[in-house]
Amino acid sequence: MRTDVSKINESTPCEQLTEGLHMYASATSKTFNTGEWRTNTPVFNAEKCKQCLLCAPVCPDSAIPIKDSKRGEFDYDHCKGCGICVKACPFGALEMREGQ
């Protein structure tokens, strides 16, 4: 018997938890706010951004929203702070800062 993930907390018995690294349903990643794992945070400088959109496809967490062919602010609820987007930006519009 699996427990609804939104109801898992420090009191949940281990018998009701699923094993790690197993997916039991598709499209569940949006229900987890994994951004709280972040130790470094990417910061977006709109003045330097040329809207090349090279940062968005490399983001493993889809934390860079694109609307009307323009990137928006980071989705910090899901960004884990890996910094791949910073390395992909040729214009220096992204930088990493320590902390959340």
C-alpha positions as protocol buffer text, in pm:
chain_id: "A"
residue {
  index: 1
  type: MET
  ca { x: 0 y: 0 z: 0 }
}
residue {
  index: 2
  type: ARG
  ca { x: 154 y: 331 z: -113 }
}
residue {
  index: 3
  type: THR
  ca { x: 83 y: 659 z: 61 }
}
residue {
  index: 4
  type: ASP
  ca { x: -27 y: 972 z: -125 }
}
residue {
  index: 5
  type: VAL
  ca { x: 300 y: 1167 z: -161 }
}
residue {
  index: 6
  type: SER
  ca { x: 138 y: 1492 z: -53 }
}
residue {
  index: 7
  type: LYS
  ca { x: 64 y: 1328 z: 284 }
}
residue {
  index: 8
  type: ILE
  ca { x: 412 y: 1190 z: 353 }
}
residue {
  index: 9
  type: ASN
  ca { x: 580 y: 1344 z: 656 }
}
residue {
  index: 10
  type: GLU
  ca { x: 817 y: 1248 z: 939 }
}
residue {
  index: 11
  type: SER
  ca { x: 542 y: 1037 z: 1101 }
}
residue {
  index: 12
  type: THR
  ca { x: 474 y: 818 z: 796 }
}
residue {
  index: 13
  type: PRO
  ca { x: 563 y: 453 z: 870 }
}
residue {
  index: 14
  type: CYS
  ca { x: 839 y: 316 z: 647 }
}
residue {
  index: 15
  type: GLU
  ca { x: 608 y: 35 z: 535 }
}
residue {
  index: 16
  type: GLN
  ca { x: 395 y: 291 z: 350 }
}
residue {
  index: 17
  type: LEU
  ca { x: 682 y: 449 z: 155 }
}
residue {
  index: 18
  type: THR
  ca { x: 790 y: 346 z: -194 }
}
residue {
  index: 19
  type: GLU
  ca { x: 1147 y: 253 z: -276 }
}
residue {
  index: 20
  type: GLY
  ca { x: 1369 y: 535 z: -401 }
}
residue {
  index: 21
  type: LEU
  ca { x: 1440 y: 578 z: -772 }
}
residue {
  index: 22
  type: HIS
  ca { x: 1115 y: 410 z: -875 }
}
residue {
  index: 23
  type: MET
  ca { x: 841 y: 586 z: -1069 }
}
residue {
  index: 24
  type: TYR
  ca { x: 492 y: 461 z: -1003 }
}
residue {
  index: 25
  type: ALA
  ca { x: 302 y: 718 z: -1209 }
}
residue {
  index: 26
  type: SER
  ca { x: 384 y: 958 z: -1488 }
}
residue {
  index: 27
  type: ALA
  ca { x: 382 y: 1338 z: -1466 }
}
residue {
  index: 28
  type: THR
  ca { x: 424 y: 1354 z: -1089 }
}
residue {
  index: 29
  type: SER
  ca { x: 732 y: 1579 z: -1078 }
}
residue {
  index: 30
  type: LYS
  ca { x: 523 y: 1896 z: -1065 }
}
residue {
  index: 31
  type: THR
  ca { x: 375 y: 1783 z: -733 }
}
residue {
  index: 32
  type: PHE
  ca { x: 719 y: 1789 z: -565 }
}
residue {
  index: 33
  type: ASN
  ca { x: 881 y: 2124 z: -484 }
}
residue {
  index: 34
  type: THR
  ca { x: 1235 y: 2002 z: -529 }
}
residue {
  index: 35
  type: GLY
  ca { x: 1379 y: 2355 z: -528 }
}
residue {
  index: 36
  type: GLU
  ca { x: 1424 y: 2333 z: -153 }
}
residue {
  index: 37
  type: TRP
  ca { x: 1718 y: 2100 z: -221 }
}
residue {
  index: 38
  type: ARG
  ca { x: 1907 y: 2390 z: -381 }
}
residue {
  index: 39
  type: THR
  ca { x: 2229 y: 2520 z: -221 }
}
residue {
  index: 40
  type: ASN
  ca { x: 2312 y: 2763 z: -505 }
}
residue {
  index: 41
  type: THR
  ca { x: 2061 y: 2975 z: -694 }
}
residue {
  index: 42
  type: PRO
  ca { x: 2073 y: 3099 z: -1053 }
}
residue {
  index: 43
  type: VAL
  ca { x: 1986 y: 3467 z: -1094 }
}
residue {
  index: 44
  type: PHE
  ca { x: 1843 y: 3610 z: -1419 }
}
residue {
  index: 45
  type: ASN
  ca { x: 1957 y: 3954 z: -1544 }
}
residue {
  index: 46
  type: ALA
  ca { x: 1692 y: 4061 z: -1799 }
}
residue {
  index: 47
  type: GLU
  ca { x: 1904 y: 4355 z: -1922 }
}
residue {
  index: 48
  type: LYS
  ca { x: 2181 y: 4123 z: -2043 }
}
residue {
  index: 49
  type: CYS
  ca { x: 1945 y: 3860 z: -2185 }
}
residue {
  index: 50
  type: LYS
  ca { x: 1919 y: 3848 z: -2567 }
}
residue {
  index: 51
  type: GLN
  ca { x: 1633 y: 3592 z: -2560 }
}
residue {
  index: 52
  type: CYS
  ca { x: 1841 y: 3332 z: -2744 }
}
residue {
  index: 53
  type: LEU
  ca { x: 1667 y: 3070 z: -2525 }
}
residue {
  index: 54
  type: LEU
  ca { x: 1975 y: 2848 z: -2508 }
}
residue {
  index: 55
  type: CYS
  ca { x: 1928 y: 2814 z: -2132 }
}
residue {
  index: 56
  type: ALA
  ca { x: 1580 y: 2659 z: -2140 }
}
residue {
  index: 57
  type: PRO
  ca { x: 1643 y: 2331 z: -2325 }
}
residue {
  index: 58
  type: VAL
  ca { x: 1945 y: 2243 z: -2110 }
}
residue {
  index: 59
  type: CYS
  ca { x: 1755 y: 2281 z: -1782 }
}
residue {
  index: 60
  type: PRO
  ca { x: 1697 y: 1928 z: -1651 }
}
residue {
  index: 61
  type: ASP
  ca { x: 1410 y: 2050 z: -1432 }
}
residue {
  index: 62
  type: SER
  ca { x: 1218 y: 2260 z: -1688 }
}
residue {
  index: 63
  type: ALA
  ca { x: 1256 y: 2546 z: -1442 }
}
residue {
  index: 64
  type: ILE
  ca { x: 1294 y: 2814 z: -1712 }
}
residue {
  index: 65
  type: PRO
  ca { x: 949 y: 2894 z: -1849 }
}
residue {
  index: 66
  type: ILE
  ca { x: 911 y: 3016 z: -2207 }
}
residue {
  index: 67
  type: LYS
  ca { x: 604 y: 3214 z: -2314 }
}
residue {
  index: 68
  type: ASP
  ca { x: 556 y: 3394 z: -2645 }
}
residue {
  index: 69
  type: SER
  ca { x: 915 y: 3306 z: -2743 }
}
residue {
  index: 70
  type: LYS
  ca { x: 1059 y: 3481 z: -2435 }
}
residue {
  index: 71
  type: ARG
  ca { x: 1205 y: 3331 z: -2123 }
}
residue {
  index: 72
  type: GLY
  ca { x: 1054 y: 3420 z: -1789 }
}
residue {
  index: 73
  type: GLU
  ca { x: 1182 y: 3421 z: -1434 }
}
residue {
  index: 74
  type: PHE
  ca { x: 1305 y: 3093 z: -1286 }
}
residue {
  index: 75
  type: ASP
  ca { x: 1060 y: 2846 z: -1137 }
}
residue {
  index: 76
  type: TYR
  ca { x: 1245 y: 2825 z: -806 }
}
residue {
  index: 77
  type: ASP
  ca { x: 999 y: 2566 z: -675 }
}
residue {
  index: 78
  type: HIS
  ca { x: 1163 y: 2315 z: -910 }
}
residue {
  index: 79
  type: CYS
  ca { x: 1512 y: 2455 z: -983 }
}
residue {
  index: 80
  type: LYS
  ca { x: 1777 y: 2252 z: -803 }
}
residue {
  index: 81
  type: GLY
  ca { x: 2059 y: 2499 z: -872 }
}
residue {
  index: 82
  type: CYS
  ca { x: 2274 y: 2278 z: -1094 }
}
residue {
  index: 83
  type: GLY
  ca { x: 2411 y: 2576 z: -1291 }
}
residue {
  index: 84
  type: ILE
  ca { x: 2387 y: 2419 z: -1636 }
}
residue {
  index: 85
  type: CYS
  ca { x: 2184 y: 2717 z: -1758 }
}
residue {
  index: 86
  type: VAL
  ca { x: 2460 y: 2957 z: -1646 }
}
residue {
  index: 87
  type: LYS
  ca { x: 2719 y: 2768 z: -1849 }
}
residue {
  index: 88
  type: ALA
  ca { x: 2486 y: 2766 z: -2155 }
}
residue {
  index: 89
  type: CYS
  ca { x: 2426 y: 3143 z: -2154 }
}
residue {
  index: 90
  type: PRO
  ca { x: 2667 y: 3316 z: -2397 }
}
residue {
  index: 91
  type: PHE
  ca { x: 2570 y: 3666 z: -2279 }
}
residue {
  index: 92
  type: GLY
  ca { x: 2633 y: 3644 z: -1904 }
}
residue {
  index: 93
  type: ALA
  ca { x: 2265 y: 3701 z: -1827 }
}
residue {
  index: 94
  type: LEU
  ca { x: 2269 y: 3426 z: -1564 }
}
residue {
  index: 95
  type: GLU
  ca { x: 2490 y: 3387 z: -1261 }
}
residue {
  index: 96
  type: MET
  ca { x: 2497 y: 3156 z: -963 }
}
residue {
  index: 97
  type: ARG
  ca { x: 2466 y: 3288 z: -610 }
}
residue {
  index: 98
  type: GLU
  ca { x: 2527 y: 3089 z: -294 }
}
residue {
  index: 99
  type: GLY
  ca { x: 2216 y: 3003 z: -96 }
}
residue {
  index: 100
  type: GLN
  ca { x: 1849 y: 3004 z: -178 }
}
